[in-house]
mmCIF file of C-alpha atoms in Angstrom:
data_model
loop_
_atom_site.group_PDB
_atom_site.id
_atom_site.type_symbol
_atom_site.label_atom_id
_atom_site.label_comp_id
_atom_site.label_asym_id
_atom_site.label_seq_id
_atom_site.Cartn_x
_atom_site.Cartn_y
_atom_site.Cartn_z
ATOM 1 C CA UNK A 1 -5.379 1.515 -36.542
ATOM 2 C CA UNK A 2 -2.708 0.040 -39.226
ATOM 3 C CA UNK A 3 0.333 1.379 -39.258
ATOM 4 C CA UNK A 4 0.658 4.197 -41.829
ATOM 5 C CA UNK A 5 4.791 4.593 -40.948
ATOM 6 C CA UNK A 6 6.593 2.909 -43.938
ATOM 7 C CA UNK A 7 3.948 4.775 -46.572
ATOM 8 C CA UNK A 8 4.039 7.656 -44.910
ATOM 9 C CA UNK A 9 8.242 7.793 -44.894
ATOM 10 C CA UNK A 10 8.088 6.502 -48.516
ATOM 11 C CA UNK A 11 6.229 9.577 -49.290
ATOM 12 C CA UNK A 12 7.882 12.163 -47.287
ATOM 13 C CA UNK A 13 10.807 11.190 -49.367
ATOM 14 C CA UNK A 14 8.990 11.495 -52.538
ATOM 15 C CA UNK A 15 7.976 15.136 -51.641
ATOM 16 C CA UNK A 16 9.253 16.186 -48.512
ATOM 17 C CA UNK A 17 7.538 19.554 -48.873
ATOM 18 C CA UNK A 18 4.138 18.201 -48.077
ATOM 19 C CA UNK A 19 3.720 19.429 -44.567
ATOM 20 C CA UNK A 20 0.258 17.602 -44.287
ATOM 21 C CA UNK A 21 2.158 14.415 -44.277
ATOM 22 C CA UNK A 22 4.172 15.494 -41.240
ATOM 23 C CA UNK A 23 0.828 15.727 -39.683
ATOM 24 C CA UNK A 24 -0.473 12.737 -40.780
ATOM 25 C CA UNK A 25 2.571 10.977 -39.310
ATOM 26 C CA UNK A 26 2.358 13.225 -36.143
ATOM 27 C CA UNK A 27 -1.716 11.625 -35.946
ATOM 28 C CA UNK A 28 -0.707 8.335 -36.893
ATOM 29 C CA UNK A 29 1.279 8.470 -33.909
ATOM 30 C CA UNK A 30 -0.579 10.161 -31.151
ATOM 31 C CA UNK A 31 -3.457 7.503 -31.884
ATOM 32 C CA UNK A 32 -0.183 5.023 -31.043
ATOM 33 C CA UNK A 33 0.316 7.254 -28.001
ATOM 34 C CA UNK A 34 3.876 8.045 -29.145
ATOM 35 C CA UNK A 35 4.191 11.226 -27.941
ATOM 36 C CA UNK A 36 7.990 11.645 -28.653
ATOM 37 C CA UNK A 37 7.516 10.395 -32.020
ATOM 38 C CA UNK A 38 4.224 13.095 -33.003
ATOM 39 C CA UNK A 39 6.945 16.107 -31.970
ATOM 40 C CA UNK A 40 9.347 14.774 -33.458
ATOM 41 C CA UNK A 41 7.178 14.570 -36.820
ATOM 42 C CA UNK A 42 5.192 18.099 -35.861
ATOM 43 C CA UNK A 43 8.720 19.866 -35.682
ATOM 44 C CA UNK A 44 9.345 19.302 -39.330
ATOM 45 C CA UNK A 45 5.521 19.673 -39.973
ATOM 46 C CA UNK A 46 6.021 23.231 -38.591
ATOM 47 C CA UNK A 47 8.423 24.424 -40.750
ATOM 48 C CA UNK A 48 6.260 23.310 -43.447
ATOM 49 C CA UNK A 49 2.879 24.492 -42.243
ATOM 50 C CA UNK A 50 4.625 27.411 -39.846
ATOM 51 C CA UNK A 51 0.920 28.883 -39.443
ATOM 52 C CA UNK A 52 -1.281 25.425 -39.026
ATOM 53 C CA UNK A 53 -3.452 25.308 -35.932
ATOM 54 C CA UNK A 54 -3.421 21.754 -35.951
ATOM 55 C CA UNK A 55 0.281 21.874 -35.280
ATOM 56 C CA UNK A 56 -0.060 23.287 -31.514
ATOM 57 C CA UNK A 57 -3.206 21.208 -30.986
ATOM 58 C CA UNK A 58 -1.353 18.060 -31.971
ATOM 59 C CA UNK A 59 1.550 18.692 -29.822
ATOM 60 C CA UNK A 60 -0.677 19.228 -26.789
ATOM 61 C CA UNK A 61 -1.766 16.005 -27.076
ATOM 62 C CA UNK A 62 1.544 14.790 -27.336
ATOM 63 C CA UNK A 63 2.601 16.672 -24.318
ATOM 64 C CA UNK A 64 -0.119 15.132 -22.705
ATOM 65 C CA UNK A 65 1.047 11.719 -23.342
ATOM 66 C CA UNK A 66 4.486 12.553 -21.981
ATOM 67 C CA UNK A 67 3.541 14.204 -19.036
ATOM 68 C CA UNK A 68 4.317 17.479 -19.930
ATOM 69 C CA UNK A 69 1.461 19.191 -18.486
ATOM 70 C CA UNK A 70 2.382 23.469 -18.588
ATOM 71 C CA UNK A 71 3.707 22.540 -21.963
ATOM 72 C CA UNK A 72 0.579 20.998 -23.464
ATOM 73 C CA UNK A 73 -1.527 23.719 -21.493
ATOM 74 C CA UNK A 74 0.879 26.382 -23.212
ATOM 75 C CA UNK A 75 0.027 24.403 -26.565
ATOM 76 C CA UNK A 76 -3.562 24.357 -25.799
ATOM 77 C CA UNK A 77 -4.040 27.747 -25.439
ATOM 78 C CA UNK A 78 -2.174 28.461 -28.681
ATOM 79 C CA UNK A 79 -4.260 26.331 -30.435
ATOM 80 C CA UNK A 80 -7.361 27.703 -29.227
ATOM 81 C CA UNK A 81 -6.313 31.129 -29.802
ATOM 82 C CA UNK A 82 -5.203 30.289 -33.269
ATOM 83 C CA UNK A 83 -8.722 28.627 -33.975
ATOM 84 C CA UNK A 84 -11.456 29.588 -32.003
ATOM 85 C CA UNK A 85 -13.627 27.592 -34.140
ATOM 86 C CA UNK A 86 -11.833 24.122 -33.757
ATOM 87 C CA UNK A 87 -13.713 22.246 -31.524
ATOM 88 C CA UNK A 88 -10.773 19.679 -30.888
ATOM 89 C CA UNK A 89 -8.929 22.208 -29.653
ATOM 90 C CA UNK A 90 -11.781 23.200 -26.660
ATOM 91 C CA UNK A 91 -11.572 19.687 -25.623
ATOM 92 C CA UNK A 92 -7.596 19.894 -25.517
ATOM 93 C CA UNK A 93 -7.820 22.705 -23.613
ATOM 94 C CA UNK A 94 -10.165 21.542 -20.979
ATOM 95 C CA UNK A 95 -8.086 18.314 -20.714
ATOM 96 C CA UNK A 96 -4.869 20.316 -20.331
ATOM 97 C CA UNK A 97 -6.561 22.863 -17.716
ATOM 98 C CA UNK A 98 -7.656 19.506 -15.673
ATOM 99 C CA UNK A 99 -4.251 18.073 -15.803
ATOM 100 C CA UNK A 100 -2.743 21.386 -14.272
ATOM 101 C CA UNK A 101 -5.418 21.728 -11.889
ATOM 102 C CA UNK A 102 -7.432 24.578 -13.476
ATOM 103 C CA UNK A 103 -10.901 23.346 -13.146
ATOM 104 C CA UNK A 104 -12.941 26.458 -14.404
ATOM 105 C CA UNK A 105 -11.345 26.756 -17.712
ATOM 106 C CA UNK A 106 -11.487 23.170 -18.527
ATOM 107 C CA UNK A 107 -15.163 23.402 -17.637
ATOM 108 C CA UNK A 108 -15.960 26.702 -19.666
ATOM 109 C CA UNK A 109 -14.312 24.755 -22.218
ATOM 110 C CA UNK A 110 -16.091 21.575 -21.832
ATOM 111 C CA UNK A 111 -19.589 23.280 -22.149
ATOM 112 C CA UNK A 112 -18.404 24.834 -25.335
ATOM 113 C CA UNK A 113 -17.412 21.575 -27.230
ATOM 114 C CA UNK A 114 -20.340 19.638 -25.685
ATOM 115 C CA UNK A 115 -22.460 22.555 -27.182
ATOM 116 C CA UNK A 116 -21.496 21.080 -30.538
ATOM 117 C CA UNK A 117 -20.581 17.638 -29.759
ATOM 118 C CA UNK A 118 -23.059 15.707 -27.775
ATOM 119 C CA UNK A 119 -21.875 12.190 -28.124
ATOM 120 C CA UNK A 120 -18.708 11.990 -26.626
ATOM 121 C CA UNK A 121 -18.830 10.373 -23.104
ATOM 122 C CA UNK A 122 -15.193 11.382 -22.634
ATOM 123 C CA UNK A 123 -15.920 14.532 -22.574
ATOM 124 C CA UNK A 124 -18.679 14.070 -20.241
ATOM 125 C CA UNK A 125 -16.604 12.172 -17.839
ATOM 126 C CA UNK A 126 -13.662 15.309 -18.161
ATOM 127 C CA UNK A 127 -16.471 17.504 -17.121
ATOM 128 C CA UNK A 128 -18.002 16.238 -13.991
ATOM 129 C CA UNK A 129 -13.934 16.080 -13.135
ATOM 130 C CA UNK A 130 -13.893 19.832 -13.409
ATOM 131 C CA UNK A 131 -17.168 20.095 -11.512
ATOM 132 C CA UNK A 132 -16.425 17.749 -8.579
ATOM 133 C CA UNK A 133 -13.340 20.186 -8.660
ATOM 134 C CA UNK A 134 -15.378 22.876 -8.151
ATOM 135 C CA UNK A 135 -17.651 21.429 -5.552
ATOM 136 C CA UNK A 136 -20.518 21.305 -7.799
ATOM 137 C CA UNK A 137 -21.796 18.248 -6.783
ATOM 138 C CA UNK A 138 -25.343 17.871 -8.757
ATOM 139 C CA UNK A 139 -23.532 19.498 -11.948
ATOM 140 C CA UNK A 140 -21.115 16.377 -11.745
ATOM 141 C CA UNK A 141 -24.016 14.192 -11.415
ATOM 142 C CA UNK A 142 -25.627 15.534 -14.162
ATOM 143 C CA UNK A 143 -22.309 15.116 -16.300
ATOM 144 C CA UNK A 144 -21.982 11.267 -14.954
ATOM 145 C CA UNK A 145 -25.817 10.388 -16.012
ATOM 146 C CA UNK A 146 -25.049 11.617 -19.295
ATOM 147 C CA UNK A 147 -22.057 9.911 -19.799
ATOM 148 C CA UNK A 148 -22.986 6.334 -18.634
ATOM 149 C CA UNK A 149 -26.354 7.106 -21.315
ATOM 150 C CA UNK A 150 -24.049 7.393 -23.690
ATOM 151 C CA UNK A 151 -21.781 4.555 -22.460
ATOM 152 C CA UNK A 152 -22.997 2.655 -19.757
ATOM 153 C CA UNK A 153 -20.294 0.233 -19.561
ATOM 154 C CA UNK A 154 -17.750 3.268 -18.196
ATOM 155 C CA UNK A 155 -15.733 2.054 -15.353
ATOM 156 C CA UNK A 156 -14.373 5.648 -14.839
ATOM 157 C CA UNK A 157 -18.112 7.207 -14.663
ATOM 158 C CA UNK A 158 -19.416 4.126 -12.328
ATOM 159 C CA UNK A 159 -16.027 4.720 -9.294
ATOM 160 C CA UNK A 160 -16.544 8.488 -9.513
ATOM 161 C CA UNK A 161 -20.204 8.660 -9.186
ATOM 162 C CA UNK A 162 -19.556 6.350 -5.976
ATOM 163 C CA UNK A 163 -17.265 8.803 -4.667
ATOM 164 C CA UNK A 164 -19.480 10.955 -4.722
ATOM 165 C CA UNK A 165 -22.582 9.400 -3.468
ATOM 166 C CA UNK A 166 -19.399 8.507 -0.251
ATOM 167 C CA UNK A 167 -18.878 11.716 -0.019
ATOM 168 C CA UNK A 168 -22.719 13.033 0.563
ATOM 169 C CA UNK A 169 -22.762 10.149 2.883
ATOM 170 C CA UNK A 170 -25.145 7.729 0.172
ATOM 171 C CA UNK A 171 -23.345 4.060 0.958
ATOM 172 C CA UNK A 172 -26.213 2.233 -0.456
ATOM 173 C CA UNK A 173 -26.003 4.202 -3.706
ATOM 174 C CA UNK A 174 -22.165 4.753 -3.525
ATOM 175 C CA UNK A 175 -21.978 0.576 -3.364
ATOM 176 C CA UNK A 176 -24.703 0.131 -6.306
ATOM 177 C CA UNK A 177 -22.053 2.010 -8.151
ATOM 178 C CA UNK A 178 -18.869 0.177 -7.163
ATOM 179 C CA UNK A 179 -20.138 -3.317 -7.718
ATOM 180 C CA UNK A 180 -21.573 -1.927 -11.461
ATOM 181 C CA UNK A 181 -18.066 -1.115 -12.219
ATOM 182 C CA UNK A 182 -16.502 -4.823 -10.291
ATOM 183 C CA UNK A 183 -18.955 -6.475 -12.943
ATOM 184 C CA UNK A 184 -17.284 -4.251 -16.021
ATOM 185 C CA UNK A 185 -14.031 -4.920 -14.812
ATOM 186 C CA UNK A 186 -13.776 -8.008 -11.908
ATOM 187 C CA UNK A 187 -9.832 -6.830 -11.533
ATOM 188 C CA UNK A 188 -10.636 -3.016 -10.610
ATOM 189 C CA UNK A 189 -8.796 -2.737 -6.988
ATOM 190 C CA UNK A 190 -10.532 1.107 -7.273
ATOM 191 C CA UNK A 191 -13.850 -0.718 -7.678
ATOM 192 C CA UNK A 192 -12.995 -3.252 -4.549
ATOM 193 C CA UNK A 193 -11.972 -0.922 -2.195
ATOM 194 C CA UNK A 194 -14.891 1.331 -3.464
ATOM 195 C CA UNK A 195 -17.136 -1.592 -2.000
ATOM 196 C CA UNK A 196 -15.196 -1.491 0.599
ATOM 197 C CA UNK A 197 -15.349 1.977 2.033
ATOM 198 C CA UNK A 198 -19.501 1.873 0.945
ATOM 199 C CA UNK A 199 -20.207 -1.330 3.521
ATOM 200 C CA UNK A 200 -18.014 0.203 6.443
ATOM 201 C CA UNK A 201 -20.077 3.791 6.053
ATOM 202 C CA UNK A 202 -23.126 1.606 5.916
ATOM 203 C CA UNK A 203 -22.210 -0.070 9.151
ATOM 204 C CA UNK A 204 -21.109 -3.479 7.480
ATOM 205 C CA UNK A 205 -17.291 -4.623 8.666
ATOM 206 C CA UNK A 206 -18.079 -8.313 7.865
ATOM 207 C CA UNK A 207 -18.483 -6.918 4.323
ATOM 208 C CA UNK A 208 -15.973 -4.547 4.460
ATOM 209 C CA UNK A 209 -13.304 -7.312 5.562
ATOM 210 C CA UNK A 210 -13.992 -9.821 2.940
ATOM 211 C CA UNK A 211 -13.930 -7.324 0.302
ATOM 212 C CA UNK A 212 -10.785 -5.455 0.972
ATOM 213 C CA UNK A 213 -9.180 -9.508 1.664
ATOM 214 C CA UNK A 214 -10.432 -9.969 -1.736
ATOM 215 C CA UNK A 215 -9.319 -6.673 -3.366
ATOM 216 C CA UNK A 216 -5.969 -7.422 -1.620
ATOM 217 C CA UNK A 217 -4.713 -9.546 -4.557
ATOM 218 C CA UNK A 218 -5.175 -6.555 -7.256
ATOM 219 C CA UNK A 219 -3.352 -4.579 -5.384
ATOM 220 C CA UNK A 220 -0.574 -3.268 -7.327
ATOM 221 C CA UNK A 221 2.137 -0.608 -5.795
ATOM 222 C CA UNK A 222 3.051 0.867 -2.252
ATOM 223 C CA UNK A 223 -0.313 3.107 -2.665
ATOM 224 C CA UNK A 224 -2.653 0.300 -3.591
ATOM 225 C CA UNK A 225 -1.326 -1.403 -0.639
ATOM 226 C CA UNK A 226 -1.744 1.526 1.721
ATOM 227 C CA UNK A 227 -5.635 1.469 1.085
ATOM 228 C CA UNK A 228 -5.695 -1.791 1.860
ATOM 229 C CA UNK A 229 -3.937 -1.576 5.285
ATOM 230 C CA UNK A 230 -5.935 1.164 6.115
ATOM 231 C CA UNK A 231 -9.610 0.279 5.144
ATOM 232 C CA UNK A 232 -8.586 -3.325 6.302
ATOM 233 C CA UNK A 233 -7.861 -1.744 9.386
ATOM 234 C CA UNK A 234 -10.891 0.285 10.122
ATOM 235 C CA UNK A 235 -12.909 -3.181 9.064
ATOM 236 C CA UNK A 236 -10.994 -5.023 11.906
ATOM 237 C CA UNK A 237 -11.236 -2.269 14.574
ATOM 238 C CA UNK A 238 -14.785 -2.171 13.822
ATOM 239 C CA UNK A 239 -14.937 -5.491 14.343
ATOM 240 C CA UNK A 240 -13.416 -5.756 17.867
ATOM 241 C CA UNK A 241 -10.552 -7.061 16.143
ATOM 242 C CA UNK A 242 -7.915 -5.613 18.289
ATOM 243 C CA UNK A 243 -4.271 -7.446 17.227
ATOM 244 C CA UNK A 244 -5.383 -7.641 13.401
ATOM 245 C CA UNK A 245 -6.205 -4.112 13.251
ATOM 246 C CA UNK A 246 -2.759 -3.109 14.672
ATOM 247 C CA UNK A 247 -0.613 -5.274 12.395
ATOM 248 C CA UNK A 248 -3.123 -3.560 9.896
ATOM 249 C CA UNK A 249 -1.490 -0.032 10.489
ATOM 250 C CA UNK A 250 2.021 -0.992 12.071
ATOM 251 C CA UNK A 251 1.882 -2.756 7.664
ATOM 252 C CA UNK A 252 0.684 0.657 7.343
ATOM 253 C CA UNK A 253 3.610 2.631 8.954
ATOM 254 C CA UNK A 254 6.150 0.397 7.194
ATOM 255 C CA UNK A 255 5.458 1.813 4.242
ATOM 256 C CA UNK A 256 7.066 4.633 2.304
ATOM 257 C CA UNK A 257 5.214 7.646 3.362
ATOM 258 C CA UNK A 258 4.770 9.213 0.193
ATOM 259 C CA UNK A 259 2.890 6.466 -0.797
ATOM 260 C CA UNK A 260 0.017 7.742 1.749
ATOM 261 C CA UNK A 261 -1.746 10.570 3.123
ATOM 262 C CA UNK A 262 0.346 12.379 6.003
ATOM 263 C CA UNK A 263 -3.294 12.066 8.038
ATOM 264 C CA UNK A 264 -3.280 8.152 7.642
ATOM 265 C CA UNK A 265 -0.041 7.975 8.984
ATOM 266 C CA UNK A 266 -1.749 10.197 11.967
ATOM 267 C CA UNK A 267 -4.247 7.940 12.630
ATOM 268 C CA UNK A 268 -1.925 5.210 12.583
ATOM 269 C CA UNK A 269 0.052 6.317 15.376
ATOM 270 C CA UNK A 270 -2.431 7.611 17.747
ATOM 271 C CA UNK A 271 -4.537 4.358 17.016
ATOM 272 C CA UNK A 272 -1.025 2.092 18.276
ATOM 273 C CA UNK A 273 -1.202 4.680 20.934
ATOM 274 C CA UNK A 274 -4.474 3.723 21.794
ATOM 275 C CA UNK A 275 -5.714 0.463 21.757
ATOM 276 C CA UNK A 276 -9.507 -0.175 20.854
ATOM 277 C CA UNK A 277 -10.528 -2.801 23.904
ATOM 278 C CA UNK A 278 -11.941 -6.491 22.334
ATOM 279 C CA UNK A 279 -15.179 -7.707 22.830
ATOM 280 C CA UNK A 280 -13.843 -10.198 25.578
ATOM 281 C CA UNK A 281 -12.494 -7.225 27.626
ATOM 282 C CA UNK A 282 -14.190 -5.942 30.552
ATOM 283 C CA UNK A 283 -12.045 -2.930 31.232
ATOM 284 C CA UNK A 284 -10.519 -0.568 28.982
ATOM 285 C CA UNK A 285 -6.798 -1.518 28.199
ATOM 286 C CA UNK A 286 -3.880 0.473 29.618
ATOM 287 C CA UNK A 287 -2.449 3.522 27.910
ATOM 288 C CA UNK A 288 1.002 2.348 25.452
ATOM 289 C CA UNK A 289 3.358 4.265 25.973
ATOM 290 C CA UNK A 290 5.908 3.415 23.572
ATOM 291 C CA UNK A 291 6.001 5.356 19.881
ATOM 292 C CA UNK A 292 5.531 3.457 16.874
ATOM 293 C CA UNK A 293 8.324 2.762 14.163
ATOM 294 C CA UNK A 294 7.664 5.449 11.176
#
């Protein structure tokens, strides 16, 4: 989108009455994904326009953007309850009730707006979100189908259908999905380690390996790295790979816990507690005694 910013100041000084053009700056910049800048614009909108709908609905998405997730909810709702008929403002609301962990509202709303709005993938993808939420796994299949026909080059759709298909125990259907998503984008660590996870549940470590090795390099941040210590890890223990596996999760350990699951850490510790034997030992190895470093 050009930007509108220089016309639209020119004009504001012109006729700084017009409220609408508050709004159209407030747009101009949410479609920038300038939060600050849309309620900055939507404040003097406001007093302008003091009973617009649009006004609320715009500054939820601008919350949104800034991370301001009870406020844009608060906005939402406002919105919503100042037009019942504005169908932006359903899908607002269901993406401000997903954001704050409210799954059921965001999916009532969902099915409202897709009632009336059938071509927006987006809002397919938000819903199977809400479903998976709720447990629901065929409604969140049905979502996923629905949006990958309507846009079947969606990364997003592709890594959370494989989730899913993990989670029901599917590898070979979980792994179709992951490497559909590594051909959309070949620098998706969520789609590596998605291939990842699918050949160790299908009994595949050699696979597993090589593909977390690989994913390695996209890794980005102490979480990204934490997956790959601790997949790579399970692919070398399943692999008889004794010392690998246990630099795997002392890596593991030396990491800033937040950046993990408290259970990984778990596992680490009792698995340096533990030692898995090698294929070229005939008896199991002694007991360590000694406690890992956090």
């Amino acid at each position: 989108l050009a930007d509108v910013s220089a016309d639209l100041g020119q004009a504001t000084t012109l006729d700084p009455s017009l409220g609408e053009i508050y709004l159209t700056q407030a747009e101009s910049a949410l479609n920038q994904d300038d939060g600050q800048a849309a309620l900055d614009a939507l404040k003097t909108a406001e007093e302008h326009l003091p009973g617009s709908a649009i006004i609320p609905l715009y500054r939820a998405r601008a919350d949104l953007i800034l991370g301001l997730n009870p406020e844009a909810l608060l906005e939402a709702q406002k919105a919503n309850q100042m037009d019942f008929t504005s169908l932006p403002a359903y899908r607002v609301l269901a993406q401000a009730n997903l954001t704050n962990a409210q799954p059921q509202p965001a999916v009532n709303a969902l099915k409202t707006y897709l009632l009336y709005v059938s071509q927006d993938a987006q809002a397919y993808l938000m819903l199977a979100q809400g479903e998976i939420a709720l447990q629901d796994a065929p409604a969140a299949f049905a979502a996923l189908d629905q949006a990958l026909k309507l846009d079947d080059r969606m990364l997003e759709a592709y890594l959370l259908r494989g989730n899913i298909y993990l989670q029901q125990n599917d590898p070979q259907n979980a792994l179709s999905d992951y490497t559909q998503a590594a051909k959309i984008d070949p620098q998706s660590f969520a789609a590596g380690l998605g291939k990842c996870r699918a050949f160790l549940a299908a009994g595949d470590p050699v696979s597993a390996y090589q593909t977390i090795y690989r994913a390695r390099t996209l890794a980005t941040g102490d979480a990204d790295m934490a997956a790959v210590y601790y997949w790579e890890a399970q692919a070398q223990d399943a692999l008889n790979r004794t010392a690998q596996a246990e630099e795997d999760w002392k890596a593991l350990l030396a990491l800033p816990q937040e950046a993990f699951p408290a259970e990984w850490a778990d596992q680490a510790r009792q698995r340096l507690a533990t030692p898995t034997p090698t294929l070229s030992e005939t008896t199991p190895a002694p007991q360590e005694t000694t406690t890992p470093t956090p």
